XYZ file of C-alpha atoms in Angstrom:
64
model
C 13.006 11.640 12.232
C 10.217 10.789 14.562
C 7.417 7.979 13.312
C 4.187 9.079 12.936
C 1.808 7.826 15.612
C -1.601 6.380 14.282
C -4.915 8.043 16.186
C -5.977 5.501 18.800
C -10.030 6.648 17.865
C -9.585 6.354 14.628
C -8.032 3.023 14.397
C -11.099 1.564 16.328
C -13.594 3.144 14.370
C -12.386 3.238 10.488
C -10.699 0.695 8.357
C -8.960 0.270 5.150
C -9.766 -2.322 2.253
C -7.870 -3.797 -0.175
C -8.437 -1.151 -2.946
C -8.000 1.942 -0.536
C -11.728 2.664 0.520
C -12.353 3.939 4.035
C -15.390 2.182 5.678
C -16.719 2.736 8.187
C -19.831 1.010 11.186
C -23.576 2.326 10.528
C -24.372 4.504 13.211
C -26.714 2.837 15.810
C -24.778 -0.152 15.328
C -23.465 -1.127 18.184
C -26.135 -1.942 21.257
C -30.363 -1.812 22.188
C -30.621 -4.723 19.044
C -33.436 -5.393 21.588
C -35.399 -2.298 20.438
C -34.848 -2.213 17.107
C -36.721 -4.275 14.343
C -35.099 -6.971 12.758
C -34.752 -5.360 9.180
C -33.207 -2.604 10.624
C -30.462 -4.415 12.415
C -29.597 -6.357 9.544
C -29.040 -3.254 7.439
C -27.167 -1.486 10.126
C -24.894 -4.976 10.016
C -23.258 -3.914 6.891
C -20.254 -1.339 6.715
C -20.362 1.808 4.324
C -17.995 3.694 2.854
C -16.646 7.221 4.262
C -17.979 10.432 2.157
C -15.562 11.311 -0.318
C -15.160 14.681 2.063
C -13.657 13.287 4.951
C -11.260 10.275 3.386
C -8.227 12.621 3.444
C -8.486 13.498 6.651
C -9.290 10.378 7.950
C -5.889 8.831 5.463
C -4.031 10.919 7.383
C -5.197 10.110 10.917
C -4.383 6.145 10.270
C -0.818 7.462 9.220
C -1.811 6.618 5.243
């Protein structure tokens, strides 16, 4: 039986914690920080958990 391939787009966007939660970065986190207020930029730094409706689909893409 062939090996399963991890979706290369998903592996760049999601990670799975030790306890099994799927984490993602917040939207607007990547660039143009000079246009955001300091408080907004700090708020965007922390990763958040993916919504429960999407967890099963994302884990399948990651091969878990």
